mmCIF file of C-alpha atoms in Angstrom:
data_model
loop_
_atom_site.group_PDB
_atom_site.id
_atom_site.type_symbol
_atom_site.label_atom_id
_atom_site.label_comp_id
_atom_site.label_asym_id
_atom_site.label_seq_id
_atom_site.Cartn_x
_atom_site.Cartn_y
_atom_site.Cartn_z
ATOM 1 C CA UNK Y 1 1.016 -7.376 2.927
ATOM 2 C CA UNK Y 2 2.171 -10.912 1.947
ATOM 3 C CA UNK Y 3 5.014 -11.614 -0.478
ATOM 4 C CA UNK Y 4 2.764 -12.258 -3.506
ATOM 5 C CA UNK Y 5 0.960 -8.957 -3.034
ATOM 6 C CA UNK Y 6 4.247 -7.112 -2.591
ATOM 7 C CA UNK Y 7 5.572 -8.444 -5.881
ATOM 8 C CA UNK Y 8 2.220 -7.688 -7.548
ATOM 9 C CA UNK Y 9 2.394 -4.087 -6.321
ATOM 10 C CA UNK Y 10 5.971 -3.705 -7.533
ATOM 11 C CA UNK Y 11 5.021 -5.324 -10.837
ATOM 12 C CA UNK Y 12 2.181 -2.859 -11.343
ATOM 13 C CA UNK Y 13 4.501 0.046 -10.539
ATOM 14 C CA UNK Y 14 7.011 -1.293 -13.050
ATOM 15 C CA UNK Y 15 4.315 -1.761 -15.702
ATOM 16 C CA UNK Y 16 3.135 1.792 -15.175
ATOM 17 C CA UNK Y 17 6.680 3.083 -15.594
ATOM 18 C CA UNK Y 18 7.051 1.033 -18.782
ATOM 19 C CA UNK Y 19 3.847 2.531 -20.190
ATOM 20 C CA UNK Y 20 4.954 6.071 -19.342
ATOM 21 C CA UNK Y 21 8.552 5.821 -20.513
ATOM 22 C CA UNK Y 22 8.170 3.105 -23.159
ATOM 23 C CA UNK Y 23 9.720 5.076 -26.007
ATOM 24 C CA UNK Y 24 12.929 5.568 -24.000
ATOM 25 C CA UNK Y 25 13.350 1.870 -23.168
ATOM 26 C CA UNK Y 26 16.590 0.015 -23.808
ATOM 27 C CA UNK Y 27 18.267 -2.975 -22.190
ATOM 28 C CA UNK Y 28 20.158 -0.725 -19.750
ATOM 29 C CA UNK Y 29 16.951 1.120 -18.872
ATOM 30 C CA UNK Y 30 15.115 -2.141 -18.162
ATOM 31 C CA UNK Y 31 17.982 -3.332 -15.935
ATOM 32 C CA UNK Y 32 17.953 0.021 -14.125
ATOM 33 C CA UNK Y 33 14.189 -0.179 -13.550
ATOM 34 C CA UNK Y 34 14.516 -3.729 -12.191
ATOM 35 C CA UNK Y 35 17.238 -2.552 -9.781
ATOM 36 C CA UNK Y 36 15.086 0.406 -8.694
ATOM 37 C CA UNK Y 37 12.044 -1.846 -8.211
ATOM 38 C CA UNK Y 38 14.097 -4.216 -6.055
ATOM 39 C CA UNK Y 39 15.366 -1.242 -4.056
ATOM 40 C CA UNK Y 40 11.785 -0.090 -3.459
ATOM 41 C CA UNK Y 41 10.924 -3.641 -2.377
ATOM 42 C CA UNK Y 42 13.781 -3.596 0.166
ATOM 43 C CA UNK Y 43 12.585 -0.265 1.558
ATOM 44 C CA UNK Y 44 8.945 -1.364 1.695
ATOM 45 C CA UNK Y 45 9.940 -4.568 3.457
ATOM 46 C CA UNK Y 46 11.565 -2.520 6.244
ATOM 47 C CA UNK Y 47 14.751 -4.601 6.176
ATOM 48 C CA UNK Y 48 18.106 -3.611 4.664
ATOM 49 C CA UNK Y 49 16.775 -0.112 4.038
ATOM 50 C CA UNK Y 50 20.226 1.282 3.277
ATOM 51 C CA UNK Y 51 20.756 -1.504 0.745
ATOM 52 C CA UNK Y 52 17.478 -0.458 -0.823
ATOM 53 C CA UNK Y 53 18.663 3.131 -1.173
ATOM 54 C CA UNK Y 54 21.981 1.937 -2.586
ATOM 55 C CA UNK Y 55 20.065 0.013 -5.245
ATOM 56 C CA UNK Y 56 17.992 3.108 -5.986
ATOM 57 C CA UNK Y 57 21.192 5.112 -6.419
ATOM 58 C CA UNK Y 58 22.700 2.479 -8.753
ATOM 59 C CA UNK Y 59 19.523 2.285 -10.816
ATOM 60 C CA UNK Y 60 19.279 6.054 -10.914
ATOM 61 C CA UNK Y 61 22.904 6.284 -12.042
ATOM 62 C CA UNK Y 62 22.252 3.897 -14.932
ATOM 63 C CA UNK Y 63 19.224 5.927 -15.991
ATOM 64 C CA UNK Y 64 21.341 9.087 -15.737
ATOM 65 C CA UNK Y 65 23.889 7.592 -18.126
ATOM 66 C CA UNK Y 66 21.194 6.433 -20.542
ATOM 67 C CA UNK Y 67 18.750 9.363 -20.336
ATOM 68 C CA UNK Y 68 20.742 12.382 -19.281
ATOM 69 C CA UNK Y 69 18.287 14.995 -20.557
ATOM 70 C CA UNK Y 70 15.335 13.310 -18.810
ATOM 71 C CA UNK Y 71 17.219 13.370 -15.506
ATOM 72 C CA UNK Y 72 18.165 17.014 -16.056
ATOM 73 C CA UNK Y 73 14.478 17.782 -16.645
ATOM 74 C CA UNK Y 74 13.544 16.101 -13.337
ATOM 75 C CA UNK Y 75 16.220 18.125 -11.527
ATOM 76 C CA UNK Y 76 14.974 21.359 -13.084
ATOM 77 C CA UNK Y 77 11.363 20.606 -12.133
ATOM 78 C CA UNK Y 78 12.400 19.798 -8.559
ATOM 79 C CA UNK Y 79 14.419 23.024 -8.307
ATOM 80 C CA UNK Y 80 11.517 24.978 -9.778
ATOM 81 C CA UNK Y 81 9.160 23.682 -7.088
ATOM 82 C CA UNK Y 82 11.822 24.469 -4.481
ATOM 83 C CA UNK Y 83 12.193 28.109 -5.498
ATOM 84 C CA UNK Y 84 8.421 28.538 -5.779
ATOM 85 C CA UNK Y 85 8.039 27.158 -2.251
ATOM 86 C CA UNK Y 86 10.731 29.524 -0.953
ATOM 87 C CA UNK Y 87 8.843 32.527 -2.305
ATOM 88 C CA UNK Y 88 5.714 31.330 -0.550
ATOM 89 C CA UNK Y 89 7.153 30.294 2.829
ATOM 90 C CA UNK Y 90 10.206 32.556 3.221
ATOM 91 C CA UNK Y 91 8.714 35.747 1.834
ATOM 92 C CA UNK Y 92 10.488 38.124 4.251
ATOM 93 C CA UNK Y 93 13.922 37.241 2.809
ATOM 94 C CA UNK Y 94 15.462 36.553 6.235
ATOM 95 C CA UNK Y 95 16.547 32.925 5.836
ATOM 96 C CA UNK Y 96 19.496 30.613 5.171
ATOM 97 C CA UNK Y 97 19.442 28.972 1.740
ATOM 98 C CA UNK Y 98 21.588 26.043 0.563
ATOM 99 C CA UNK Y 99 21.701 24.021 -2.660
ATOM 100 C CA UNK Y 100 24.112 21.081 -2.830
ATOM 101 C CA UNK Y 101 24.646 17.868 -4.721
ATOM 102 C CA UNK Y 102 24.940 16.027 -1.390
ATOM 103 C CA UNK Y 103 24.112 17.112 2.156
ATOM 104 C CA UNK Y 104 24.869 15.380 5.438
ATOM 105 C CA UNK Y 105 23.341 17.229 8.387
ATOM 106 C CA UNK Y 106 23.708 15.982 11.968
ATOM 107 C CA UNK Y 107 21.758 18.355 14.193
ATOM 108 C CA UNK Y 108 21.210 15.613 16.750
ATOM 109 C CA UNK Y 109 24.613 15.634 18.472
ATOM 110 C CA UNK Y 110 25.238 19.173 19.744
ATOM 111 C CA UNK Y 111 23.206 22.358 20.298
ATOM 112 C CA UNK Y 112 22.439 24.199 17.050
ATOM 113 C CA UNK Y 113 20.797 27.502 16.086
ATOM 114 C CA UNK Y 114 17.208 27.271 14.875
ATOM 115 C CA UNK Y 115 16.538 29.856 12.179
ATOM 116 C CA UNK Y 116 14.600 30.031 8.915
ATOM 117 C CA UNK Y 117 16.373 27.542 6.629
ATOM 118 C CA UNK Y 118 15.778 26.178 3.119
ATOM 119 C CA UNK Y 119 17.819 23.305 1.640
ATOM 120 C CA UNK Y 120 17.777 21.478 -1.693
ATOM 121 C CA UNK Y 121 20.051 18.585 -2.649
ATOM 122 C CA UNK Y 122 20.231 15.600 -4.961
ATOM 123 C CA UNK Y 123 21.203 13.255 -2.115
ATOM 124 C CA UNK Y 124 20.585 14.241 1.493
ATOM 125 C CA UNK Y 125 20.955 12.631 4.920
ATOM 126 C CA UNK Y 126 19.511 14.718 7.755
ATOM 127 C CA UNK Y 127 19.354 13.887 11.472
ATOM 128 C CA UNK Y 128 17.566 16.677 13.361
ATOM 129 C CA UNK Y 129 16.671 16.898 17.053
ATOM 130 C CA UNK Y 130 14.652 20.022 17.839
ATOM 131 C CA UNK Y 131 15.217 19.545 21.581
ATOM 132 C CA UNK Y 132 18.851 20.609 20.978
ATOM 133 C CA UNK Y 133 17.881 23.744 19.044
ATOM 134 C CA UNK Y 134 18.823 27.216 20.282
ATOM 135 C CA UNK Y 135 15.825 29.311 19.279
ATOM 136 C CA UNK Y 136 16.572 32.707 17.731
ATOM 137 C CA UNK Y 137 12.982 33.671 16.905
ATOM 138 C CA UNK Y 138 9.543 32.653 18.138
ATOM 139 C CA UNK Y 139 8.489 31.336 14.712
ATOM 140 C CA UNK Y 140 10.666 29.545 12.137
ATOM 141 C CA UNK Y 141 10.347 27.588 8.895
ATOM 142 C CA UNK Y 142 12.567 24.615 7.987
ATOM 143 C CA UNK Y 143 12.274 23.408 4.387
ATOM 144 C CA UNK Y 144 14.076 20.347 3.018
ATOM 145 C CA UNK Y 145 13.588 19.299 -0.605
ATOM 146 C CA UNK Y 146 15.466 17.270 -3.173
ATOM 147 C CA UNK Y 147 15.682 14.059 -5.159
ATOM 148 C CA UNK Y 148 16.756 11.407 -2.610
ATOM 149 C CA UNK Y 149 16.527 11.990 1.146
ATOM 150 C CA UNK Y 150 16.899 10.072 4.403
ATOM 151 C CA UNK Y 151 15.351 12.199 7.171
ATOM 152 C CA UNK Y 152 15.226 11.472 10.911
ATOM 153 C CA UNK Y 153 13.388 14.161 12.872
ATOM 154 C CA UNK Y 154 12.835 14.343 16.651
ATOM 155 C CA UNK Y 155 10.198 16.834 17.832
ATOM 156 C CA UNK Y 156 9.691 17.717 21.541
ATOM 157 C CA UNK Y 157 6.068 18.054 22.595
ATOM 158 C CA UNK Y 158 6.556 21.539 24.067
ATOM 159 C CA UNK Y 159 7.024 22.990 20.562
ATOM 160 C CA UNK Y 160 4.205 24.186 18.359
ATOM 161 C CA UNK Y 161 4.915 22.182 15.201
ATOM 162 C CA UNK Y 162 3.310 22.084 11.762
ATOM 163 C CA UNK Y 163 4.598 19.361 9.430
ATOM 164 C CA UNK Y 164 4.042 18.971 5.680
ATOM 165 C CA UNK Y 165 5.797 15.939 4.177
ATOM 166 C CA UNK Y 166 5.614 14.438 0.688
ATOM 167 C CA UNK Y 167 7.564 11.498 -0.746
ATOM 168 C CA UNK Y 168 6.841 10.289 -4.272
ATOM 169 C CA UNK Y 169 8.577 6.912 -3.765
ATOM 170 C CA UNK Y 170 9.546 5.542 -0.335
ATOM 171 C CA UNK Y 171 8.019 5.877 3.109
ATOM 172 C CA UNK Y 172 6.920 8.324 5.784
ATOM 173 C CA UNK Y 173 6.824 7.066 9.369
ATOM 174 C CA UNK Y 174 5.125 9.157 12.041
ATOM 175 C CA UNK Y 175 4.459 7.248 15.243
ATOM 176 C CA UNK Y 176 2.563 4.975 15.203
ATOM 177 C CA UNK Y 177 1.726 5.122 11.473
ATOM 178 C CA UNK Y 178 3.812 4.280 8.425
ATOM 179 C CA UNK Y 179 2.955 5.065 4.813
ATOM 180 C CA UNK Y 180 4.992 3.236 2.156
ATOM 181 C CA UNK Y 181 4.933 2.996 -1.614
ATOM 182 C CA UNK Y 182 4.087 5.866 -3.949
ATOM 183 C CA UNK Y 183 2.728 9.383 -3.389
ATOM 184 C CA UNK Y 184 3.034 9.363 0.405
ATOM 185 C CA UNK Y 185 1.797 12.516 2.108
ATOM 186 C CA UNK Y 186 1.591 13.710 5.724
ATOM 187 C CA UNK Y 187 0.138 16.813 7.308
ATOM 188 C CA UNK Y 188 0.198 17.236 11.085
ATOM 189 C CA UNK Y 189 -0.229 20.169 13.447
ATOM 190 C CA UNK Y 190 0.439 19.911 17.175
ATOM 191 C CA UNK Y 191 -2.402 20.582 19.645
ATOM 192 C CA UNK Y 192 -2.714 24.216 20.787
ATOM 193 C CA UNK Y 193 -0.264 25.224 18.056
ATOM 194 C CA UNK Y 194 -1.416 28.846 18.001
ATOM 195 C CA UNK Y 195 -0.900 29.218 21.760
ATOM 196 C CA UNK Y 196 2.676 27.913 21.856
ATOM 197 C CA UNK Y 197 5.532 30.344 22.481
ATOM 198 C CA UNK Y 198 7.864 28.533 20.084
ATOM 199 C CA UNK Y 199 6.553 27.544 16.660
ATOM 200 C CA UNK Y 200 8.259 25.809 13.763
ATOM 201 C CA UNK Y 201 6.889 24.772 10.385
ATOM 202 C CA UNK Y 202 8.685 21.870 8.709
ATOM 203 C CA UNK Y 203 8.296 21.199 4.975
ATOM 204 C CA UNK Y 204 9.780 17.988 3.541
ATOM 205 C CA UNK Y 205 9.534 16.971 -0.121
ATOM 206 C CA UNK Y 206 11.543 14.312 -2.024
ATOM 207 C CA UNK Y 207 11.200 12.226 -5.147
ATOM 208 C CA UNK Y 208 12.614 9.226 -3.254
ATOM 209 C CA UNK Y 209 12.728 9.372 0.528
ATOM 210 C CA UNK Y 210 12.674 7.707 3.914
ATOM 211 C CA UNK Y 211 11.196 10.096 6.493
ATOM 212 C CA UNK Y 212 11.031 9.144 10.190
ATOM 213 C CA UNK Y 213 9.376 11.611 12.610
ATOM 214 C CA UNK Y 214 9.280 10.970 16.373
ATOM 215 C CA UNK Y 215 7.608 12.930 19.162
ATOM 216 C CA UNK Y 216 9.361 13.087 22.554
#
Protein backbone atom coordinates (compact mmCIF):
# COMPACT_ATOMS: atom_id res chain seq x y z
CA UNK A 1 0.00 0.00 0.00
CA UNK A 2 1.52 3.39 -1.01
CA UNK A 3 1.78 6.37 1.33
CA UNK A 4 -1.34 8.15 0.00
CA UNK A 5 -3.48 5.07 0.51
CA UNK A 6 -2.08 4.55 4.00
CA UNK A 7 -3.02 8.07 5.03
CA UNK A 8 -6.43 7.65 3.37
CA UNK A 9 -7.04 4.46 5.37
CA UNK A 10 -5.98 6.13 8.61
CA UNK A 11 -8.12 9.15 7.75
CA UNK A 12 -11.17 6.96 7.22
CA UNK A 13 -10.53 5.19 10.52
CA UNK A 14 -10.25 8.56 12.25
CA UNK A 15 -13.44 9.83 10.59
CA UNK A 16 -15.29 6.73 11.71
CA UNK A 17 -14.10 7.24 15.28
CA UNK A 18 -15.21 10.88 15.13
CA UNK A 19 -18.68 9.84 13.96
CA UNK A 20 -18.98 7.23 16.72
CA UNK A 21 -17.61 9.30 19.59
CA UNK A 22 -18.49 12.79 18.33
CA UNK A 23 -20.42 13.87 21.41
CA UNK A 24 -17.39 13.18 23.63
CA UNK A 25 -14.97 15.22 21.51
CA UNK A 26 -12.75 17.90 23.00
CA UNK A 27 -9.37 19.33 22.06
CA UNK A 28 -7.56 16.76 24.23
CA UNK A 29 -9.60 13.94 22.69
CA UNK A 30 -8.75 15.08 19.16
CA UNK A 31 -5.04 15.26 20.04
CA UNK A 32 -5.25 11.78 21.59
CA UNK A 33 -6.94 10.36 18.47
CA UNK A 34 -4.27 11.93 16.24
CA UNK A 35 -1.54 10.35 18.39
CA UNK A 36 -3.31 6.97 18.28
CA UNK A 37 -3.75 7.22 14.50
CA UNK A 38 -0.05 7.98 14.07
CA UNK A 39 0.78 5.03 16.32
CA UNK A 40 -1.37 2.75 14.16
CA UNK A 41 0.42 4.14 11.09
CA UNK A 42 3.81 3.27 12.63
CA UNK A 43 2.65 -0.27 13.39
CA UNK A 44 1.12 -0.75 9.94
CA UNK A 45 4.30 0.52 8.31
CA UNK A 46 6.28 -2.24 10.07
CA UNK A 47 8.97 0.19 11.24
CA UNK A 48 9.43 1.58 14.76
CA UNK A 49 6.72 -0.75 16.02
CA UNK A 50 7.57 -0.11 19.66
CA UNK A 51 7.33 3.63 19.03
CA UNK A 52 3.90 2.98 17.57
CA UNK A 53 2.79 1.17 20.72
CA UNK A 54 4.24 3.95 22.87
CA UNK A 55 2.12 6.44 20.93
CA UNK A 56 -0.92 4.23 21.42
CA UNK A 57 -0.25 4.17 25.16
CA UNK A 58 0.15 7.97 25.30
CA UNK A 59 -3.03 8.51 23.30
CA UNK A 60 -4.87 5.98 25.42
CA UNK A 61 -3.66 7.71 28.58
CA UNK A 62 -5.01 11.05 27.38
CA UNK A 63 -8.37 9.47 26.58
CA UNK A 64 -8.34 7.84 30.03
CA UNK A 65 -7.88 11.24 31.66
CA UNK A 66 -10.60 12.81 29.53
CA UNK A 67 -13.14 9.96 29.40
CA UNK A 68 -12.56 7.84 32.46
CA UNK A 69 -15.99 6.19 32.50
CA UNK A 70 -15.76 5.23 28.81
CA UNK A 71 -12.41 3.54 29.43
CA UNK A 72 -13.82 1.76 32.49
CA UNK A 73 -16.68 0.51 30.31
CA UNK A 74 -14.20 -0.89 27.75
CA UNK A 75 -12.28 -2.64 30.54
CA UNK A 76 -15.48 -4.14 31.94
CA UNK A 77 -16.57 -5.39 28.51
CA UNK A 78 -13.15 -6.95 27.91
CA UNK A 79 -13.21 -8.65 31.32
CA UNK A 80 -16.74 -9.87 30.67
CA UNK A 81 -15.68 -11.54 27.43
CA UNK A 82 -12.68 -13.01 29.26
CA UNK A 83 -14.74 -14.64 31.99
CA UNK A 84 -17.30 -15.91 29.47
CA UNK A 85 -14.47 -17.48 27.45
CA UNK A 86 -13.05 -19.11 30.59
CA UNK A 87 -16.37 -20.79 31.31
CA UNK A 88 -16.44 -22.14 27.78
CA UNK A 89 -12.82 -23.29 27.39
CA UNK A 90 -11.77 -24.12 30.96
CA UNK A 91 -14.97 -25.79 32.11
CA UNK A 92 -13.30 -28.46 34.27
CA UNK A 93 -11.94 -25.84 36.70
CA UNK A 94 -8.38 -27.21 36.59
CA UNK A 95 -6.46 -24.18 35.32
CA UNK A 96 -4.22 -21.27 36.33
CA UNK A 97 -5.92 -17.87 36.16
CA UNK A 98 -4.23 -14.45 36.32
CA UNK A 99 -5.52 -10.88 36.00
CA UNK A 100 -2.98 -8.06 36.09
CA UNK A 101 -2.59 -4.46 35.04
CA UNK A 102 0.68 -5.38 33.31
CA UNK A 103 2.19 -8.76 32.44
CA UNK A 104 5.65 -9.58 31.13
CA UNK A 105 6.02 -13.28 30.35
CA UNK A 106 9.25 -14.75 28.97
CA UNK A 107 8.64 -18.44 28.36
CA UNK A 108 11.28 -18.50 25.65
CA UNK A 109 14.43 -18.63 27.80
CA UNK A 110 14.14 -21.67 30.08
CA UNK A 111 11.98 -24.80 30.33
CA UNK A 112 8.49 -24.08 31.68
CA UNK A 113 5.44 -26.15 32.67
CA UNK A 114 2.63 -26.29 30.12
CA UNK A 115 -0.74 -26.41 31.86
CA UNK A 116 -4.19 -24.92 31.32
CA UNK A 117 -3.68 -21.16 31.74
CA UNK A 118 -5.87 -18.06 31.36
CA UNK A 119 -4.47 -14.51 31.54
CA UNK A 120 -6.02 -11.04 31.25
CA UNK A 121 -4.12 -7.76 31.47
CA UNK A 122 -4.32 -4.14 30.39
CA UNK A 123 -0.78 -4.19 28.99
CA UNK A 124 0.94 -7.48 28.20
CA UNK A 125 4.23 -8.60 26.65
CA UNK A 126 4.46 -12.36 26.10
CA UNK A 127 7.30 -14.36 24.54
CA UNK A 128 6.37 -18.05 24.39
CA UNK A 129 8.32 -20.97 22.91
CA UNK A 130 6.35 -24.22 23.07
CA UNK A 131 9.48 -26.25 22.26
CA UNK A 132 10.69 -25.43 25.81
CA UNK A 133 7.44 -26.53 27.45
CA UNK A 134 7.34 -29.40 29.95
CA UNK A 135 4.01 -31.05 29.19
CA UNK A 136 1.90 -32.05 32.20
CA UNK A 137 -1.16 -33.25 30.27
CA UNK A 138 -1.85 -34.46 26.75
CA UNK A 139 -4.26 -31.59 26.02
CA UNK A 140 -4.02 -27.98 27.24
CA UNK A 141 -5.60 -24.58 26.64
CA UNK A 142 -3.67 -21.29 26.75
CA UNK A 143 -5.81 -18.14 26.71
CA UNK A 144 -4.40 -14.61 26.58
CA UNK A 145 -6.74 -11.61 26.49
CA UNK A 146 -6.55 -7.94 27.34
CA UNK A 147 -6.42 -4.38 26.07
CA UNK A 148 -2.89 -3.99 24.64
CA UNK A 149 -0.67 -6.99 23.86
CA UNK A 150 2.64 -7.79 22.17
CA UNK A 151 2.74 -11.56 21.58
CA UNK A 152 5.58 -13.63 20.10
CA UNK A 153 4.71 -17.33 19.83
CA UNK A 154 6.94 -20.17 18.57
CA UNK A 155 5.16 -23.45 17.78
CA UNK A 156 7.05 -26.70 16.99
CA UNK A 157 5.55 -28.76 14.19
CA UNK A 158 5.34 -31.94 16.28
CA UNK A 159 2.56 -30.40 18.40
CA UNK A 160 -1.11 -30.58 17.55
CA UNK A 161 -2.03 -26.89 17.67
CA UNK A 162 -5.29 -25.00 17.27
CA UNK A 163 -4.99 -21.20 17.19
CA UNK A 164 -7.74 -18.58 17.48
CA UNK A 165 -6.46 -14.99 17.36
CA UNK A 166 -8.33 -11.69 17.20
CA UNK A 167 -6.93 -8.15 17.27
CA UNK A 168 -9.27 -5.18 16.88
CA UNK A 169 -6.46 -2.72 16.03
CA UNK A 170 -2.93 -3.82 15.07
CA UNK A 171 -1.57 -6.84 13.25
CA UNK A 172 -1.41 -10.63 13.21
CA UNK A 173 1.57 -12.23 11.48
CA UNK A 174 1.54 -15.96 10.78
CA UNK A 175 4.20 -17.05 8.31
CA UNK A 176 4.06 -16.08 5.52
CA UNK A 177 0.93 -13.92 5.91
CA UNK A 178 0.38 -10.66 7.75
CA UNK A 179 -2.95 -9.01 8.49
CA UNK A 180 -2.83 -5.36 9.60
CA UNK A 181 -5.37 -2.68 10.37
CA UNK A 182 -8.72 -3.29 12.05
CA UNK A 183 -10.64 -6.44 13.00
CA UNK A 184 -7.82 -8.89 12.26
CA UNK A 185 -8.72 -12.54 12.80
CA UNK A 186 -6.85 -15.84 12.45
CA UNK A 187 -7.93 -19.44 12.82
CA UNK A 188 -5.46 -22.25 12.16
CA UNK A 189 -5.34 -25.94 13.01
CA UNK A 190 -2.26 -28.08 12.42
CA UNK A 191 -2.47 -31.08 10.05
CA UNK A 192 -3.43 -34.38 11.72
CA UNK A 193 -4.35 -32.45 14.87
CA UNK A 194 -6.62 -35.20 16.20
CA UNK A 195 -3.88 -37.83 15.86
CA UNK A 196 -1.18 -35.91 17.75
CA UNK A 197 -0.15 -37.08 21.22
CA UNK A 198 0.31 -33.53 22.50
CA UNK A 199 -2.39 -30.96 21.78
CA UNK A 200 -2.66 -27.32 22.75
CA UNK A 201 -5.35 -24.77 21.95
CA UNK A 202 -4.22 -21.14 21.98
CA UNK A 203 -6.74 -18.29 22.22
CA UNK A 204 -5.49 -14.71 21.77
CA UNK A 205 -7.73 -11.63 21.90
CA UNK A 206 -6.74 -7.94 22.30
CA UNK A 207 -8.20 -4.54 21.57
CA UNK A 208 -4.78 -3.37 20.35
CA UNK A 209 -2.15 -5.99 19.57
CA UNK A 210 0.88 -7.17 17.67
CA UNK A 211 0.79 -10.97 17.34
CA UNK A 212 3.67 -12.88 15.70
CA UNK A 213 3.32 -16.68 15.33
CA UNK A 214 6.15 -18.82 13.92
CA UNK A 215 6.27 -22.53 13.13
CA UNK A 216 9.57 -24.38 13.69
